[in-house]
Coordinates of C-alpha atoms in Angstrom, one line a residue:
Chain A
M1 CA 0.0 0.0 0.0
S2 CA 1.2 3.4 -0.8
Y3 CA 0.8 6.4 1.4
F4 CA 1.3 9.1 -1.2
P5 CA -1.6 10.3 -3.4
S6 CA -1.7 8.4 -6.7
S7 CA -0.8 11.4 -8.8
L8 CA 2.2 12.0 -6.6
E9 CA 3.2 8.4 -6.9
N10 CA 2.9 8.6 -10.6
L11 CA 5.1 11.7 -10.8
I12 CA 7.7 9.9 -8.6
D13 CA 7.6 6.8 -10.9
K14 CA 8.1 9.0 -13.9
L15 CA 11.1 10.7 -12.4
A16 CA 12.5 7.4 -11.2
S17 CA 12.4 6.1 -14.8
L18 CA 15.0 8.7 -15.8
P19 CA 18.6 7.4 -16.1
G20 CA 20.5 7.7 -12.9
I21 CA 17.5 8.8 -10.8
G22 CA 16.7 6.4 -8.0
Q23 CA 13.5 6.2 -5.9
K24 CA 14.8 8.5 -3.1
T25 CA 16.0 11.2 -5.5
A26 CA 12.7 10.9 -7.5
Q27 CA 10.8 11.6 -4.2
R28 CA 13.0 14.6 -3.5
L29 CA 12.5 16.0 -7.0
A30 CA 8.8 15.4 -6.9
F31 CA 8.4 17.3 -3.6
H32 CA 10.5 20.1 -5.1
I33 CA 8.1 20.2 -8.1
L34 CA 5.0 20.2 -5.8
A35 CA 6.5 23.2 -4.0
L36 CA 6.8 25.2 -7.3
S37 CA 4.2 27.8 -8.1
D38 CA 1.4 26.7 -10.4
I39 CA 3.0 28.8 -13.2
E40 CA 6.4 27.3 -12.7
A41 CA 5.0 23.8 -12.7
E42 CA 3.1 24.5 -15.9
A43 CA 6.2 25.8 -17.5
F44 CA 8.1 22.7 -16.5
A45 CA 5.5 20.4 -18.0
G46 CA 5.3 22.7 -21.1
A47 CA 9.1 22.5 -21.5
I48 CA 8.9 18.7 -21.9
T49 CA 6.0 18.9 -24.4
D50 CA 7.5 21.8 -26.4
A51 CA 11.0 20.2 -26.6
K52 CA 9.4 16.9 -27.7
R53 CA 7.1 18.6 -30.2
Q54 CA 9.5 21.2 -31.7
V55 CA 12.9 19.5 -31.7
H56 CA 13.6 17.4 -34.8
T57 CA 16.7 16.7 -37.0
C58 CA 18.1 19.3 -39.4
R59 CA 17.3 18.4 -43.0
V60 CA 21.0 18.8 -44.0
C61 CA 23.2 17.6 -41.1
Q62 CA 20.7 15.7 -38.9
N63 CA 21.7 17.7 -35.8
L64 CA 18.8 18.6 -33.5
T65 CA 17.0 21.9 -34.4
D66 CA 13.6 23.5 -34.0
A67 CA 13.9 25.1 -37.5
E68 CA 14.0 23.3 -40.9
V69 CA 17.8 23.8 -41.0
C70 CA 20.0 24.1 -37.9
T71 CA 22.0 27.3 -37.0
V72 CA 25.3 25.9 -38.2
C73 CA 23.9 24.8 -41.7
E74 CA 22.1 28.0 -42.2
N75 CA 25.2 30.1 -41.4
P76 CA 26.6 31.4 -44.8
R77 CA 30.0 31.8 -43.2
R78 CA 30.5 28.1 -42.5
D79 CA 32.6 26.1 -44.9
T80 CA 30.3 23.5 -46.4
T81 CA 33.1 21.7 -48.2
T82 CA 34.3 20.3 -44.8
V83 CA 31.9 17.9 -43.0
C84 CA 32.7 16.7 -39.5
V85 CA 30.9 13.4 -38.7
V86 CA 30.0 13.0 -35.0
S87 CA 28.0 10.5 -33.1
D88 CA 25.6 12.8 -31.4
P89 CA 24.5 16.5 -30.8
K90 CA 26.6 16.7 -27.6
A91 CA 29.8 16.2 -29.7
V92 CA 28.7 19.2 -31.9
L93 CA 28.3 21.3 -28.8
A94 CA 31.8 20.2 -27.6
I95 CA 33.5 21.1 -30.9
E96 CA 31.6 24.4 -31.2
R97 CA 32.8 25.5 -27.8
G98 CA 36.3 25.6 -29.2
H99 CA 35.3 28.3 -31.8
E100 CA 38.0 27.1 -34.2
Y101 CA 36.2 24.7 -36.5
H102 CA 34.4 26.5 -39.3
G103 CA 33.1 23.6 -41.4
V104 CA 29.7 21.9 -41.0
Y105 CA 28.6 18.7 -39.3
H106 CA 26.9 15.4 -39.9
V107 CA 25.3 13.8 -36.8
L108 CA 25.0 10.0 -36.9
H109 CA 22.8 9.7 -33.8
G110 CA 24.7 6.8 -32.4
V111 CA 27.5 4.4 -33.4
I112 CA 27.4 0.9 -34.9
S113 CA 27.0 -1.4 -31.9
P114 CA 26.1 -5.1 -32.5
M115 CA 25.9 -5.6 -28.7
N116 CA 23.1 -3.0 -28.5
H117 CA 21.5 -4.1 -31.7
I118 CA 22.4 -0.8 -33.5
S119 CA 23.2 -1.5 -37.1
P120 CA 24.3 1.1 -39.8
D121 CA 20.7 1.3 -40.9
D122 CA 19.7 2.7 -37.5
L123 CA 22.1 5.6 -37.9
K124 CA 22.1 8.6 -40.3
I125 CA 24.8 7.0 -42.5
R126 CA 22.7 6.8 -45.6
E127 CA 22.1 10.5 -45.4
L128 CA 25.8 11.1 -45.1
V129 CA 26.7 9.0 -48.1
A130 CA 24.0 10.8 -50.1
R131 CA 25.4 14.2 -49.0
V132 CA 28.9 13.2 -50.1
A133 CA 27.7 11.6 -53.3
E134 CA 25.9 14.9 -54.2
G135 CA 29.4 16.5 -54.5
G136 CA 30.7 19.8 -53.1
V137 CA 32.3 18.0 -50.1
S138 CA 36.1 18.1 -50.2
E139 CA 36.9 16.7 -46.8
V140 CA 35.1 14.4 -44.3
I141 CA 36.5 14.5 -40.8
L142 CA 35.5 11.3 -38.9
A143 CA 35.0 12.5 -35.3
T144 CA 33.3 9.6 -33.6
N145 CA 34.5 8.8 -30.1
P146 CA 38.0 7.2 -29.9
D147 CA 36.6 3.9 -28.5
T148 CA 36.0 0.5 -30.2
E149 CA 32.5 1.3 -31.5
G150 CA 33.5 4.8 -32.6
E151 CA 36.5 3.4 -34.5
A152 CA 34.5 0.7 -36.1
T153 CA 31.9 3.2 -37.2
A154 CA 34.5 5.5 -38.6
R155 CA 36.1 2.7 -40.6
Y156 CA 32.7 1.5 -41.9
I157 CA 31.9 5.1 -43.1
S158 CA 35.3 5.7 -44.6
R159 CA 34.9 2.6 -46.8
L160 CA 31.5 3.7 -47.9
I161 CA 32.5 7.2 -48.9
A162 CA 35.9 6.4 -50.4
P163 CA 34.6 6.1 -54.0
F164 CA 33.4 9.7 -54.1
G165 CA 36.9 11.1 -53.9
A166 CA 36.6 13.4 -50.9
K167 CA 39.5 13.4 -48.5
V168 CA 38.7 11.3 -45.4
T169 CA 40.4 12.3 -42.1
R170 CA 40.2 11.1 -38.5
L171 CA 40.6 13.2 -35.4
A172 CA 44.2 13.1 -34.2
Y173 CA 45.0 11.0 -31.2
G174 CA 45.3 14.0 -28.9
I175 CA 42.1 12.7 -27.4
P176 CA 42.7 10.2 -24.5
V177 CA 41.7 6.8 -25.8
G178 CA 38.6 5.4 -24.2
S179 CA 37.1 8.7 -23.2
S180 CA 34.2 10.6 -24.7
L181 CA 34.2 13.8 -26.8
E182 CA 31.6 15.3 -24.5
F183 CA 34.0 15.4 -21.6
T184 CA 37.2 16.4 -23.4
D185 CA 38.6 19.8 -22.6
D186 CA 38.6 22.4 -25.3
A187 CA 42.4 22.6 -25.8
T188 CA 42.7 18.9 -26.4
L189 CA 39.8 18.9 -28.7
M190 CA 41.3 21.8 -30.8
R191 CA 44.6 20.0 -31.0
A192 CA 42.9 16.9 -32.2
I193 CA 41.2 18.8 -34.9
A194 CA 44.3 20.7 -36.0
G195 CA 46.4 17.5 -36.1
R196 CA 43.8 15.4 -38.0
L197 CA 45.3 12.7 -40.2
D198 CA 44.5 11.0 -43.5
Y199 CA 42.4 8.0 -42.7
Chain B
M1 CA 25.7 31.3 -28.2
S2 CA 23.9 28.0 -27.7
Y3 CA 24.0 25.2 -30.2
F4 CA 21.0 23.3 -29.0
P5 CA 17.5 24.4 -30.2
S6 CA 15.9 26.8 -27.8
S7 CA 13.1 24.5 -26.7
L8 CA 15.8 21.9 -25.8
E9 CA 17.8 24.5 -24.0
N10 CA 14.7 25.4 -22.1
L11 CA 14.1 21.8 -21.0
I12 CA 17.7 21.5 -19.9
D13 CA 17.4 24.7 -17.9
K14 CA 14.2 23.4 -16.2
L15 CA 15.8 20.1 -15.3
A16 CA 19.0 21.8 -14.1
S17 CA 16.8 23.9 -11.7
L18 CA 15.9 20.8 -9.8
P19 CA 17.9 20.2 -6.5
G20 CA 21.0 18.1 -7.1
I21 CA 20.8 18.1 -10.9
G22 CA 23.7 19.9 -12.6
Q23 CA 24.1 21.0 -16.2
K24 CA 25.6 17.7 -17.5
T25 CA 23.0 15.6 -15.8
A26 CA 20.2 17.9 -17.0
Q27 CA 21.5 17.4 -20.6
R28 CA 21.6 13.6 -20.2
L29 CA 18.0 13.6 -18.8
A30 CA 16.8 16.0 -21.6
F31 CA 18.2 13.7 -24.3
H32 CA 16.5 10.8 -22.6
I33 CA 13.2 12.6 -22.6
L34 CA 13.6 13.5 -26.3
A35 CA 14.2 9.8 -27.0
L36 CA 10.9 8.8 -25.4
S37 CA 7.9 8.1 -27.6
D38 CA 5.4 11.0 -28.0
I39 CA 2.9 9.2 -25.7
E40 CA 5.5 8.7 -23.0
A41 CA 6.7 12.3 -23.2
E42 CA 3.1 13.5 -22.9
A43 CA 2.5 11.2 -19.9
F44 CA 5.6 12.7 -18.3
A45 CA 4.5 16.3 -18.8
G46 CA 1.0 15.2 -17.7
A47 CA 2.3 13.6 -14.5
I48 CA 3.8 17.0 -13.4
T49 CA 0.6 18.9 -14.2
D50 CA -1.7 16.3 -12.6
A51 CA 0.4 16.0 -9.4
K52 CA 0.5 19.8 -9.1
R53 CA -3.2 20.1 -9.8
Q54 CA -4.5 17.2 -7.7
V55 CA -2.3 17.0 -4.7
H56 CA -3.2 19.2 -1.8
T57 CA -3.3 18.9 2.0
C58 CA -5.7 16.7 3.9
R59 CA -8.4 18.8 5.6
V60 CA -7.7 17.0 8.9
C61 CA -4.0 16.1 9.2
Q62 CA -2.5 18.3 6.5
N63 CA -0.7 15.3 4.9
L64 CA -0.7 15.3 1.1
T65 CA -3.7 13.7 -0.6
D66 CA -5.7 14.0 -3.8
A67 CA -9.0 13.4 -2.0
E68 CA -10.6 15.7 0.6
V69 CA -9.3 13.6 3.4
C70 CA -6.2 11.4 3.3
T71 CA -6.3 7.5 3.3
V72 CA -5.1 7.4 7.0
C73 CA -7.7 9.9 8.2
E74 CA -10.6 8.3 6.3
N75 CA -9.7 4.8 7.6
P76 CA -12.3 4.0 10.4
R77 CA -9.8 1.5 12.0
R78 CA -7.3 4.2 12.9
D79 CA -7.3 5.5 16.5
T80 CA -8.0 9.2 16.2
T81 CA -7.3 9.9 19.9
T82 CA -3.5 9.5 19.2
V83 CA -2.0 12.1 17.0
C84 CA 1.6 11.8 15.8
V85 CA 3.1 15.1 14.8
V86 CA 5.8 14.9 12.0
S87 CA 7.6 17.5 10.0
D88 CA 6.8 16.2 6.5
P89 CA 4.9 13.5 4.5
K90 CA 8.1 11.4 4.1
A91 CA 8.1 10.9 7.9
V92 CA 4.5 9.6 7.6
L93 CA 5.7 7.1 5.0
A94 CA 8.6 6.0 7.2
I95 CA 6.3 5.4 10.2
E96 CA 3.6 3.7 8.1
R97 CA 6.3 1.3 6.8
G98 CA 6.5 -0.2 10.3
H99 CA 2.8 -1.2 10.3
E100 CA 2.7 -0.9 14.0
Y101 CA 1.4 2.6 14.6
H102 CA -2.4 2.8 14.4
G103 CA -3.1 6.4 15.4
V104 CA -3.4 9.3 13.0
Y105 CA -0.9 12.0 12.0
H106 CA -0.4 15.8 11.8
V107 CA 2.0 17.0 9.2
L108 CA 3.7 20.4 10.0
H109 CA 5.3 20.8 6.5
G110 CA 8.6 21.9 8.0
V111 CA 10.2 22.9 11.3
I112 CA 10.8 26.2 12.9
S113 CA 14.0 27.5 11.5
P114 CA 15.0 31.2 12.1
M115 CA 18.1 30.7 9.9
N116 CA 15.8 29.8 6.9
H117 CA 13.2 32.4 7.9
I118 CA 10.6 29.7 8.8
S119 CA 8.5 30.8 11.7
P120 CA 5.7 29.0 13.4
D121 CA 3.2 30.8 11.2
D122 CA 4.7 29.1 8.1
L123 CA 3.9 25.7 9.5
K124 CA 0.6 23.9 10.2
I125 CA 0.9 24.5 13.9
R126 CA -2.3 26.6 14.1
E127 CA -4.2 23.7 12.6
L128 CA -2.7 21.3 15.2
V129 CA -3.7 23.5 18.1
A130 CA -7.2 23.8 16.8
R131 CA -7.4 20.1 16.4
V132 CA -6.3 19.4 20.0
A133 CA -8.5 22.2 21.3
E134 CA -11.5 20.7 19.7
G135 CA -11.1 17.7 22.0
G136 CA -11.1 13.9 21.4
V137 CA -7.3 13.8 21.4
S138 CA -5.8 12.0 24.4
E139 CA -2.1 11.8 23.3
V140 CA 0.1 13.9 21.0
I141 CA 3.4 12.2 20.0
L142 CA 5.9 14.7 18.9
A143 CA 7.9 12.9 16.2
T144 CA 9.9 15.8 14.6
N145 CA 13.5 14.8 13.8
P146 CA 16.0 14.6 16.7
D147 CA 18.0 17.6 15.7
T148 CA 18.2 21.2 17.0
E149 CA 15.3 22.5 14.9
G150 CA 13.1 19.4 15.4
E151 CA 13.7 19.7 19.1
A152 CA 12.9 23.4 19.2
T153 CA 9.7 22.8 17.2
A154 CA 8.6 20.0 19.5
R155 CA 9.2 22.2 22.5
Y156 CA 7.3 25.1 21.0
I157 CA 4.3 22.9 20.2
S158 CA 4.3 21.1 23.6
R159 CA 4.0 24.5 25.3
L160 CA 1.1 25.5 23.0
I161 CA -1.0 22.4 23.5
A162 CA -0.2 21.8 27.2
P163 CA -3.4 23.7 28.4
F164 CA -5.7 21.3 26.6
G165 CA -4.8 18.4 28.9
A166 CA -3.8 15.8 26.3
K167 CA -0.7 13.7 27.1
V168 CA 2.3 15.0 25.2
T169 CA 5.1 12.5 24.4
R170 CA 8.3 12.5 22.4
L171 CA 9.9 9.7 20.4
A172 CA 12.4 7.8 22.5
Y173 CA 16.1 8.5 22.0
G174 CA 18.5 5.6 21.9
I175 CA 20.8 3.4 19.9
P176 CA 19.4 2.5 16.5
V177 CA 18.5 -1.2 16.2
G178 CA 21.2 -3.2 14.5
S179 CA 23.9 -0.6 15.0
S180 CA 27.1 -0.9 17.1
L181 CA 27.9 1.0 20.3
E182 CA 31.4 1.6 18.9
F183 CA 30.0 3.8 16.1
T184 CA 27.2 5.5 18.1
D185 CA 27.9 9.2 18.8
D186 CA 28.3 10.3 22.4
A187 CA 25.1 12.3 22.7
T188 CA 23.0 9.4 21.5
L189 CA 24.8 7.0 23.8
M190 CA 24.3 9.3 26.9
R191 CA 20.6 9.6 26.0
A192 CA 20.4 5.8 25.7
I193 CA 21.9 5.4 29.1
A194 CA 19.8 8.1 30.7
G195 CA 16.6 6.5 29.2
R196 CA 17.5 2.9 30.2
L197 CA 14.6 0.6 30.9
D198 CA 14.1 -2.3 33.3
Y199 CA 15.0 -5.5 31.6

């Protein structure tokens, strides 16, 4: 038997379903939300609905956006001949923080991972190949994470796009092996971009 | 400049405003929410709205409920002559888990804390006094936490309700069951000795 009202129990359950949030933390968060003003609570619920409704992938690079084309792709000062391929939007954020990369991106939304049943068809690889095949791309920087799955994904993609004649490079091993782009400091990340190698 | 769509940034900000949730965790949670199905995301947002809209305090004991009277107060088998005074709904849950207390509760929703600008008027103390003054209460158990603020609150309340003739008791202090004397703090140990019982 539960001693919290059912709608409160429901909110606690929903919060506890989030990654890394246990039952105790979910309770604490739920009580915090109950203590918000009506307007704040509505805004919170609205933020979830809005994000879910408005956020979709950019027609060009597959990054998340709420417009048809993302802010990077619609920026006329970005060099569209260089495409940096990353696994997810957080990696774009990490590279943009360095303010030194002026090309565009392609977001795969994952890496090939047989263990997790993620095949190339589950990723935005087809869109990347189409983009390169269309022409106008002189260099593709493979910037997946420097771990086994990221490497395998990079290798898979490099083979697919080799026929189209664009130069294919990989981030330099300035990045500590086994880590994640998201948590790499800006200086290391910039070194890795500057020292990128033929792949 | 932000590289996430504004509705996603907004969701991240909202999540990061929760206690104990930092920017990185908020990002992780936001991406998790974006990956939910539309129906799941709607249910999540709805859980917040519903909890906020439906949950209020019980007319009798001030515990949280979505009915007019909470499940404990409406249970005819509970002994309404014994009122256990606690600081918050989580304490009710803790005591109910023991399945041995058959009286009813009074939830203060906080403790007196001059440091945090919480005065007696901010708590449900007036409601408790009215309840005791009405008669029919033979014992009031003060079950606020055994810390400075909980003690001060208990003392304050005991003085207010003394005139009405109900017996006023306080939870026993002592060594927690299953713990070790070696790791019990001095104050607890002294209290346990002072409150020793015939065996």
